[in-house]
CSV table of C-alpha atoms and ligand atoms in Angstrom, one decimal:
chain,number,residue,atom,x,y,z
A,171,UNK,CA,20.7,-14.5,13.2
A,172,UNK,CA,21.2,-13.6,16.9
A,173,UNK,CA,18.4,-14.7,19.2
A,174,UNK,CA,17.5,-11.0,19.7
A,175,UNK,CA,16.6,-10.8,16.0
A,176,UNK,CA,13.8,-13.2,16.5
A,177,UNK,CA,12.1,-10.6,18.6
A,178,UNK,CA,9.2,-9.2,16.5
A,179,UNK,CA,5.7,-7.7,16.8
A,180,UNK,CA,3.3,-9.4,14.5
A,181,UNK,CA,-0.3,-8.3,13.9
A,182,UNK,CA,-1.9,-10.6,11.4
A,183,UNK,CA,-4.9,-9.5,9.6
A,184,UNK,CA,-8.4,-9.0,10.3
A,185,UNK,CA,-12.0,-10.1,9.5
A,186,UNK,CA,-12.4,-10.1,5.8
A,187,UNK,CA,-15.6,-10.7,3.8
A,188,UNK,CA,-14.4,-11.8,0.4
A,189,UNK,CA,-16.5,-12.4,-2.7
A,190,UNK,CA,-18.7,-11.1,-5.5
A,191,UNK,CA,-21.5,-8.8,-4.3
A,192,UNK,CA,-20.4,-8.6,-0.6
A,193,UNK,CA,-20.7,-4.8,-0.7
A,194,UNK,CA,-24.3,-5.5,0.1
A,195,UNK,CA,-23.2,-6.3,3.6
A,196,UNK,CA,-21.7,-2.9,4.3
A,197,UNK,CA,-24.4,-1.6,6.6
A,198,UNK,CA,-24.4,-4.8,8.5
A,199,UNK,CA,-20.6,-4.6,8.8
A,200,UNK,CA,-21.0,-1.1,10.3
A,201,UNK,CA,-23.5,-2.3,12.8
A,202,UNK,CA,-21.3,-5.2,13.7
A,203,UNK,CA,-18.7,-2.7,14.8
A,204,UNK,CA,-21.3,-0.7,16.8
A,205,UNK,CA,-21.6,2.2,14.3
A,206,UNK,CA,-24.8,4.2,14.1
A,207,UNK,CA,-23.4,7.2,12.1
A,208,UNK,CA,-20.5,6.2,9.9
A,209,UNK,CA,-18.6,8.8,7.9
A,210,UNK,CA,-17.8,7.4,4.4
A,211,UNK,CA,-14.4,8.7,3.4
A,212,UNK,CA,-13.5,8.6,-0.3
A,213,UNK,CA,-11.9,10.6,-3.0
A,214,UNK,CA,-13.7,13.2,-5.2
A,215,UNK,CA,-13.5,11.0,-8.3
A,216,UNK,CA,-15.2,8.1,-6.6
A,217,UNK,CA,-17.7,10.3,-4.8
A,218,UNK,CA,-19.2,11.1,-8.2
A,219,UNK,CA,-19.8,7.4,-9.1
A,220,UNK,CA,-23.0,5.4,-8.5
A,221,UNK,CA,-21.2,3.0,-6.1
A,222,UNK,CA,-20.8,5.6,-3.5
A,223,UNK,CA,-24.4,6.7,-3.8
A,224,UNK,CA,-25.4,3.1,-3.5
A,225,UNK,CA,-23.3,2.6,-0.4
A,226,UNK,CA,-24.7,5.7,1.3
A,227,UNK,CA,-28.2,4.7,0.4
A,228,UNK,CA,-27.7,1.2,1.7
A,229,UNK,CA,-26.5,2.6,5.0
A,230,UNK,CA,-29.3,5.1,5.3
A,231,UNK,CA,-31.9,2.5,4.4
A,232,UNK,CA,-30.6,0.4,7.2
A,233,UNK,CA,-31.1,3.3,9.6
A,234,UNK,CA,-27.5,4.5,9.8
A,235,UNK,CA,-26.9,8.2,9.8
A,236,UNK,CA,-24.2,8.0,7.1
A,237,UNK,CA,-22.2,11.1,6.0
A,238,UNK,CA,-19.8,11.7,3.1
A,239,UNK,CA,-16.3,13.2,3.2
A,240,UNK,CA,-14.4,13.3,-0.1
A,241,UNK,CA,-11.9,16.2,0.0
A,242,UNK,CA,-9.0,13.9,-0.3
A,243,UNK,CA,-6.0,14.3,-2.7
A,244,UNK,CA,-4.3,11.6,-4.7
A,245,UNK,CA,-1.5,11.9,-2.3
A,246,UNK,CA,-3.5,12.7,0.9
A,247,UNK,CA,-2.2,15.6,3.0
A,248,UNK,CA,-2.3,16.3,6.7
A,249,UNK,CA,-4.8,19.1,6.0
A,250,UNK,CA,-7.0,16.5,4.2
A,251,UNK,CA,-6.9,14.4,7.3
A,252,UNK,CA,-7.8,17.2,9.7
A,253,UNK,CA,-10.6,18.4,7.4
A,254,UNK,CA,-12.0,14.9,7.7
A,255,UNK,CA,-11.7,15.0,11.5
A,256,UNK,CA,-13.7,18.2,11.5
A,257,UNK,CA,-16.4,16.7,9.2
A,258,UNK,CA,-16.5,13.6,11.6
A,259,UNK,CA,-17.1,15.8,14.6
A,260,UNK,CA,-19.5,18.2,12.9
A,261,UNK,CA,-21.7,15.2,11.8
A,262,UNK,CA,-21.4,13.5,15.3
A,263,UNK,CA,-20.1,10.4,13.5
A,264,UNK,CA,-19.0,7.3,15.4
A,265,UNK,CA,-17.1,5.3,12.8
A,266,UNK,CA,-15.4,5.5,9.4
A,267,UNK,CA,-16.0,3.7,6.1
A,268,UNK,CA,-12.7,4.0,4.3
A,269,UNK,CA,-13.8,3.4,0.7
A,270,UNK,CA,-11.6,3.7,-2.4
A,271,UNK,CA,-8.0,3.4,-3.5
A,272,UNK,CA,-5.0,3.8,-1.3
A,273,UNK,CA,-5.5,7.5,-0.8
A,274,UNK,CA,-9.0,7.2,0.5
A,275,UNK,CA,-8.1,4.2,2.7
A,276,UNK,CA,-5.1,5.9,4.2
A,277,UNK,CA,-6.9,9.1,4.8
A,278,UNK,CA,-9.9,7.3,6.3
A,279,UNK,CA,-7.7,5.3,8.6
A,280,UNK,CA,-5.8,8.5,9.7
A,281,UNK,CA,-9.1,10.3,10.3
A,282,UNK,CA,-10.3,7.5,12.5
A,283,UNK,CA,-7.1,7.7,14.5
A,284,UNK,CA,-7.1,11.5,14.8
A,285,UNK,CA,-10.7,11.9,16.0
A,286,UNK,CA,-9.7,10.8,19.4
A,287,UNK,CA,-6.3,12.6,19.8
A,288,UNK,CA,-5.2,15.8,21.5
A,289,UNK,CA,-1.8,15.9,19.9
A,290,UNK,CA,-1.1,17.0,16.3
A,291,UNK,CA,-1.0,14.4,13.5
A,292,UNK,CA,2.8,14.4,13.0
A,293,UNK,CA,3.3,13.4,16.6
A,294,UNK,CA,2.2,9.9,15.5
A,295,UNK,CA,4.8,9.5,12.7
A,296,UNK,CA,6.3,6.0,12.8
A,297,UNK,CA,9.4,7.0,14.6
A,298,UNK,CA,10.7,5.5,17.9
A,299,UNK,CA,7.8,4.7,20.2
A,300,UNK,CA,5.5,7.5,19.0
A,301,UNK,CA,2.7,4.9,18.7
A,302,UNK,CA,2.6,4.8,22.5
A,303,UNK,CA,1.3,8.4,22.5
A,304,UNK,CA,-2.0,7.3,20.9
A,305,UNK,CA,-5.1,7.5,22.9
A,306,UNK,CA,-6.5,4.1,21.7
A,307,UNK,CA,-9.9,4.5,23.4
A,308,UNK,CA,-10.5,7.6,21.3
A,309,UNK,CA,-10.0,5.9,17.9
A,310,UNK,CA,-13.1,5.3,15.8
A,311,UNK,CA,-13.7,1.8,14.2
A,312,UNK,CA,-13.1,1.4,10.5
A,313,UNK,CA,-14.7,-0.7,7.8
A,314,UNK,CA,-12.3,-0.7,4.8
A,315,UNK,CA,-13.6,-1.2,1.2
A,316,UNK,CA,-10.8,-1.2,-1.4
A,317,UNK,CA,-11.7,-0.2,-5.0
A,318,UNK,CA,-8.2,-0.8,-6.4
A,319,UNK,CA,-6.0,-3.8,-6.0
A,320,UNK,CA,-2.6,-2.6,-5.1
A,321,UNK,CA,-1.9,-0.7,-1.9
A,322,UNK,CA,-3.5,-3.3,0.4
A,323,UNK,CA,-4.0,-0.5,2.9
A,324,UNK,CA,-7.2,-2.2,4.0
A,325,UNK,CA,-5.0,-4.7,5.9
A,326,UNK,CA,-2.2,-2.2,6.9
A,327,UNK,CA,-1.4,-0.7,10.2
A,328,UNK,CA,-0.3,2.6,8.8
A,329,UNK,CA,-1.2,5.5,6.6
A,330,UNK,CA,1.1,7.4,4.3
A,331,UNK,CA,0.3,11.1,4.6
A,332,UNK,CA,2.0,14.0,2.8
A,333,UNK,CA,3.4,16.7,5.0
A,334,UNK,CA,2.7,19.7,2.7
A,335,UNK,CA,4.9,22.1,4.5
A,336,UNK,CA,8.0,19.8,4.4
A,337,UNK,CA,7.2,18.2,1.0
A,338,UNK,CA,7.7,14.7,2.4
A,339,UNK,CA,5.5,11.6,2.9
A,340,UNK,CA,5.3,10.6,6.5
A,341,UNK,CA,4.1,7.2,7.8
A,342,UNK,CA,1.5,7.4,10.6
A,343,UNK,CA,1.5,4.1,12.4
A,344,UNK,CA,-0.4,2.3,15.2
A,345,UNK,CA,-1.2,-1.4,15.3
A,346,UNK,CA,-4.9,-0.5,16.0
A,347,UNK,CA,-5.1,1.4,12.7
A,348,UNK,CA,-5.6,-2.0,11.1
A,349,UNK,CA,-9.3,-1.8,10.0
A,350,UNK,CA,-11.5,-4.0,12.1
A,351,UNK,CA,-13.4,-5.3,9.1
A,352,UNK,CA,-12.7,-5.5,5.3
A,353,UNK,CA,-14.9,-6.1,2.4
A,354,UNK,CA,-13.2,-7.4,-0.8
A,355,UNK,CA,-15.8,-7.2,-3.6
A,356,UNK,CA,-14.3,-7.5,-7.0
A,357,UNK,CA,-17.2,-5.8,-8.7
A,358,UNK,CA,-16.1,-2.5,-7.2
A,359,UNK,CA,-12.8,-2.8,-9.3
A,360,UNK,CA,-14.1,-3.9,-12.7
A,361,UNK,CA,-14.4,-0.2,-13.9
A,362,UNK,CA,-10.8,0.6,-13.2
A,363,UNK,CA,-9.0,1.6,-16.4
A,364,UNK,CA,-6.2,-0.7,-17.6
A,365,UNK,CA,-3.5,1.7,-16.8
A,366,UNK,CA,-4.5,2.0,-13.1
A,367,UNK,CA,-5.1,-1.7,-12.9
A,368,UNK,CA,-1.5,-2.3,-14.1
A,369,UNK,CA,0.1,0.3,-11.9
A,370,UNK,CA,-1.7,-0.7,-8.7
A,371,UNK,CA,-1.2,-4.4,-9.5
A,372,UNK,CA,2.5,-3.8,-9.8
A,373,UNK,CA,2.4,-2.0,-6.5
A,374,UNK,CA,1.0,-5.2,-4.9
A,375,UNK,CA,3.8,-7.2,-6.5
A,376,UNK,CA,6.4,-4.7,-5.2
A,377,UNK,CA,5.0,-5.2,-1.7
A,378,UNK,CA,5.3,-9.0,-1.8
A,379,UNK,CA,8.7,-8.8,-3.6
A,380,UNK,CA,10.3,-6.3,-1.2
A,381,UNK,CA,8.8,-8.0,1.8
A,382,UNK,CA,10.3,-11.3,0.5
A,383,UNK,CA,13.7,-9.7,0.2
A,384,UNK,CA,13.6,-8.1,3.7
A,385,UNK,CA,16.1,-9.4,6.2
A,386,UNK,CA,13.6,-9.4,9.1
A,387,UNK,CA,12.4,-12.6,10.8
A,388,UNK,CA,8.9,-13.2,9.7
A,389,UNK,CA,8.3,-16.7,8.1
A,390,UNK,CA,4.5,-16.1,7.9
A,391,UNK,CA,5.1,-13.0,5.8
A,392,UNK,CA,7.5,-14.9,3.5
A,393,UNK,CA,4.9,-17.6,2.8
A,394,UNK,CA,2.2,-15.0,2.1
A,395,UNK,CA,4.6,-13.0,-0.1
A,396,UNK,CA,5.3,-16.0,-2.3
A,397,UNK,CA,1.7,-16.8,-3.0
A,398,UNK,CA,0.8,-13.1,-3.4
A,399,UNK,CA,3.4,-12.9,-6.2
A,400,UNK,CA,2.1,-16.1,-7.8
A,401,UNK,CA,-1.4,-14.6,-7.9
A,402,UNK,CA,0.0,-11.4,-9.6
A,403,UNK,CA,1.8,-13.6,-12.1
A,404,UNK,CA,-1.3,-15.5,-12.9
A,405,UNK,CA,-4.0,-12.8,-12.8
A,406,UNK,CA,-2.6,-9.4,-13.4
A,407,UNK,CA,-2.3,-9.7,-17.2
A,408,UNK,CA,-5.9,-10.9,-17.3
A,409,UNK,CA,-7.2,-8.1,-15.0
A,410,UNK,CA,-5.4,-5.6,-17.3
A,411,UNK,CA,-6.5,-7.0,-20.7
A,412,UNK,CA,-10.0,-8.0,-19.6
A,413,UNK,CA,-11.1,-5.5,-17.1
A,414,UNK,CA,-14.5,-7.2,-16.6
A,415,UNK,CA,-13.0,-10.6,-15.6
A,416,UNK,CA,-14.4,-10.8,-12.1
A,417,UNK,CA,-12.3,-13.8,-11.1
A,418,UNK,CA,-9.1,-12.1,-12.1
A,419,UNK,CA,-10.2,-8.9,-10.3
A,420,UNK,CA,-11.0,-10.9,-7.1
A,421,UNK,CA,-7.6,-12.7,-7.2
A,422,UNK,CA,-5.9,-9.3,-7.6
A,423,UNK,CA,-7.7,-7.9,-4.6
A,424,UNK,CA,-6.5,-10.9,-2.6
A,425,UNK,CA,-3.0,-10.5,-4.0
A,426,UNK,CA,-3.1,-6.9,-2.9
A,427,UNK,CA,-4.2,-7.7,0.7
A,428,UNK,CA,-1.5,-10.4,0.8
A,429,UNK,CA,1.2,-7.9,-0.3
A,430,UNK,CA,0.3,-5.5,2.4
A,431,UNK,CA,0.1,-8.3,5.0
A,432,UNK,CA,3.5,-9.5,3.9
A,433,UNK,CA,5.1,-6.1,4.2
A,434,UNK,CA,4.8,-6.2,8.0
A,435,UNK,CA,8.2,-7.7,7.2
A,436,UNK,CA,9.3,-4.4,5.8
A,437,UNK,CA,9.8,-2.9,2.3
A,438,UNK,CA,12.9,-1.7,0.6
A,439,UNK,CA,14.6,0.5,-2.0
A,440,UNK,CA,11.7,0.6,-4.4
A,441,UNK,CA,9.5,2.3,-1.8
A,442,UNK,CA,12.4,4.3,-0.3
A,443,UNK,CA,12.7,6.0,-3.7
A,444,UNK,CA,9.0,6.0,-4.6
A,445,UNK,CA,8.1,7.9,-1.5
A,446,UNK,CA,10.2,11.0,-2.2
A,447,UNK,CA,9.4,10.9,-5.9
A,448,UNK,CA,5.7,10.7,-5.1
A,449,UNK,CA,6.0,13.7,-2.7
A,450,UNK,CA,8.2,15.8,-5.0
A,451,UNK,CA,6.5,15.0,-8.4
A,452,UNK,CA,3.0,14.0,-7.3
A,453,UNK,CA,3.5,10.9,-9.4
A,454,UNK,CA,1.5,7.7,-9.0
A,455,UNK,CA,2.9,5.5,-6.3
A,456,UNK,CA,2.3,2.1,-8.0
A,457,UNK,CA,3.6,3.4,-11.3
A,458,UNK,CA,6.8,4.6,-9.6
A,459,UNK,CA,7.4,1.2,-8.0
A,460,UNK,CA,6.6,-0.6,-11.2
A,461,UNK,CA,9.2,1.4,-13.1
A,462,UNK,CA,11.8,1.2,-10.3
A,463,UNK,CA,11.4,-2.6,-9.7
A,464,UNK,CA,14.0,-4.1,-12.1
A,465,UNK,CA,16.7,-1.4,-11.2
A,466,UNK,CA,16.3,-2.2,-7.5
A,467,UNK,CA,16.5,-5.9,-8.1
A,468,UNK,CA,19.8,-5.4,-10.0
A,469,UNK,CA,21.2,-3.1,-7.3
A,470,UNK,CA,20.2,-5.6,-4.6
A,471,UNK,CA,21.5,-8.6,-6.5
A,472,UNK,CA,24.5,-9.3,-4.2
A,473,UNK,CA,22.2,-9.8,-1.3
A,474,UNK,CA,19.1,-11.5,-2.7
A,475,UNK,CA,20.3,-14.4,-4.9
A,476,UNK,CA,19.1,-17.1,-2.5
A,477,UNK,CA,15.6,-15.5,-2.1
A,478,UNK,CA,15.4,-15.1,-5.9
A,479,UNK,CA,16.1,-18.8,-6.3
A,480,UNK,CA,13.3,-19.7,-4.0
A,481,UNK,CA,11.0,-17.3,-5.7
A,482,UNK,CA,11.9,-18.6,-9.2
A,483,UNK,CA,11.1,-22.2,-8.0
A,484,UNK,CA,7.7,-21.1,-6.6
A,485,UNK,CA,6.8,-19.2,-9.7
A,486,UNK,CA,8.0,-22.0,-12.0
A,487,UNK,CA,10.5,-19.7,-13.7
A,488,UNK,CA,13.5,-21.4,-15.3
A,489,UNK,CA,16.6,-20.2,-13.3
A,490,UNK,CA,17.3,-18.0,-10.4
A,491,UNK,CA,17.9,-14.2,-10.3
A,492,UNK,CA,18.0,-13.8,-14.0
A,493,UNK,CA,14.8,-15.6,-14.5
A,494,UNK,CA,13.0,-13.4,-12.0
A,495,UNK,CA,14.4,-10.3,-13.5
A,496,UNK,CA,13.3,-11.4,-17.0
A,497,UNK,CA,9.9,-12.2,-15.7
A,498,UNK,CA,9.5,-8.8,-14.1
A,499,UNK,CA,10.6,-7.0,-17.3
A,500,UNK,CA,8.2,-9.1,-19.4
A,501,UNK,CA,5.3,-8.6,-17.1
A,502,UNK,CA,6.0,-4.9,-16.8
A,503,UNK,CA,6.0,-4.5,-20.6
A,504,UNK,CA,2.9,-6.8,-21.0
A,505,UNK,CA,0.8,-4.6,-18.8
A,506,UNK,CA,2.1,-1.4,-20.4
A,507,UNK,CA,4.4,0.1,-17.8
A,508,UNK,CA,7.2,2.5,-19.0
A,509,UNK,CA,10.8,1.4,-18.8
A,510,UNK,CA,12.3,4.6,-17.4
A,511,UNK,CA,11.3,7.3,-14.9
A,512,UNK,CA,12.1,9.8,-17.7
A,513,UNK,CA,9.2,8.5,-19.7
A,514,UNK,CA,6.7,9.2,-16.9
A,515,UNK,CA,7.7,12.9,-16.4
A,516,UNK,CA,10.4,12.7,-13.7
A,517,UNK,CA,13.4,15.0,-14.4
A,518,UNK,CA,17.0,15.1,-13.3
A,519,UNK,CA,16.7,18.3,-11.4
A,520,UNK,CA,16.8,16.8,-7.9
A,521,UNK,CA,19.0,13.7,-8.1
A,522,UNK,CA,20.9,14.5,-4.9
A,523,UNK,CA,17.8,15.5,-3.0
A,524,UNK,CA,16.0,12.3,-3.9
A,525,UNK,CA,19.1,10.2,-2.8
A,526,UNK,CA,19.2,12.0,0.5
A,527,UNK,CA,15.5,11.5,1.1
A,528,UNK,CA,15.6,7.8,0.1
A,529,UNK,CA,18.4,7.0,2.5
A,530,UNK,CA,16.4,8.2,5.5
A,531,UNK,CA,13.0,6.9,4.2
A,532,UNK,CA,11.6,4.3,6.7
A,533,UNK,CA,11.4,1.7,3.9
A,534,UNK,CA,15.2,1.9,3.4
A,535,UNK,CA,15.7,0.3,6.8
A,536,UNK,CA,14.7,-3.1,5.6
A,537,UNK,CA,16.3,-3.1,2.1
A,538,UNK,CA,18.7,-6.0,2.0
A,539,UNK,CA,21.6,-3.6,1.4
A,540,UNK,CA,21.9,-0.4,3.4
A,541,UNK,CA,22.5,2.1,0.5
A,542,UNK,CA,24.0,5.5,1.1
A,543,UNK,CA,22.4,8.6,-0.3
A,544,UNK,CA,24.9,8.6,-3.1
A,545,UNK,CA,24.0,5.0,-4.0
A,546,UNK,CA,20.3,5.9,-4.0
A,547,UNK,CA,21.1,8.8,-6.3
A,548,UNK,CA,23.0,6.5,-8.7
A,549,UNK,CA,20.1,4.0,-8.6
A,550,UNK,CA,17.6,6.8,-9.3
A,551,UNK,CA,19.7,8.1,-12.2
A,552,UNK,CA,19.8,4.7,-13.8
A,553,UNK,CA,16.0,4.3,-13.5
A,554,UNK,CA,15.7,7.9,-14.9
A,555,UNK,CA,17.7,7.1,-18.0
A,556,UNK,CA,16.5,3.5,-18.4
A,557,UNK,CA,20.0,2.1,-17.9
A,558,UNK,CA,19.4,-1.3,-16.4
B,699,LIG,ZN1,3.5,0.5,-2.3
């Protein structure tokens, strides 16, 4: 490396309250951040569940003027974010509780950013020094409460928001989008169906794995990625097969936060392909990464053998690259993930378009090999057909 490559911006995470039953501290957490009228942002599915009712009641019992905003899509859109901003202003709110899976967390964080800005949302896309346009003083504080273990958005500095008009996912970034306070309570995740547990858990693995293969200088992230992967190895099968196993659920929440912490080092080709596929087919983000994982490992093989050897040693797998690949394939089938994108409803109608979109996706910048659009198309086609 040249000395210039050691120049990095690190923002390492935030206050986290970890443990069974810690959701009972939500109102106090809001108060700690100075909120008197939090807007709880979640998705419509969760809004119908007793846990959201209980959270709102807890806040109101504590004297907080809590409101609810739940018009958030599975892949949240710019319109969802701006509707949330309108709800925030209409209710004279002063903070956000981002409560739910990745969609609700990302939307909640983006709403908290946008309540204080004059410029339109896409002006804050993670390009160049757009982040310097943010009026930091206008941002609302955020308490993040994940209910899935995968995206780790509760410790992330960005939100992935779909630009409906352009049909692409854009990353909205500012270092201060990192929530000020996080509650990791495994009881909120015990009701997740096995399929979602598996897909989101594999997303957590993909974050640690891609971060671990990134060429950027970030030794802290490498260490966190390794232990994050080990937690997935040990606990994801348990969390999938025994959904009420609170210890496995807790460890997966931690693995998820670790994956997202690690990917401050960058992601790679799994996400570069999953982002356009999610935008074009509205497919589940974690599931896409899970299916893509072995194909991307094989495509990157020439550049990642030394990292795979380290990883195999840490995970006690016998061998280097091949042992890691076999483990990924075995884990993926153990938790019930399909082998090809064709099996999850992706077709071959847009192979070239997907390749072009992947090449310019921000995650492509830290893949260990800079693939061309044609190489991404070829990789996509293999994953589509199941040709490893
Ligand atoms: Zn992801």
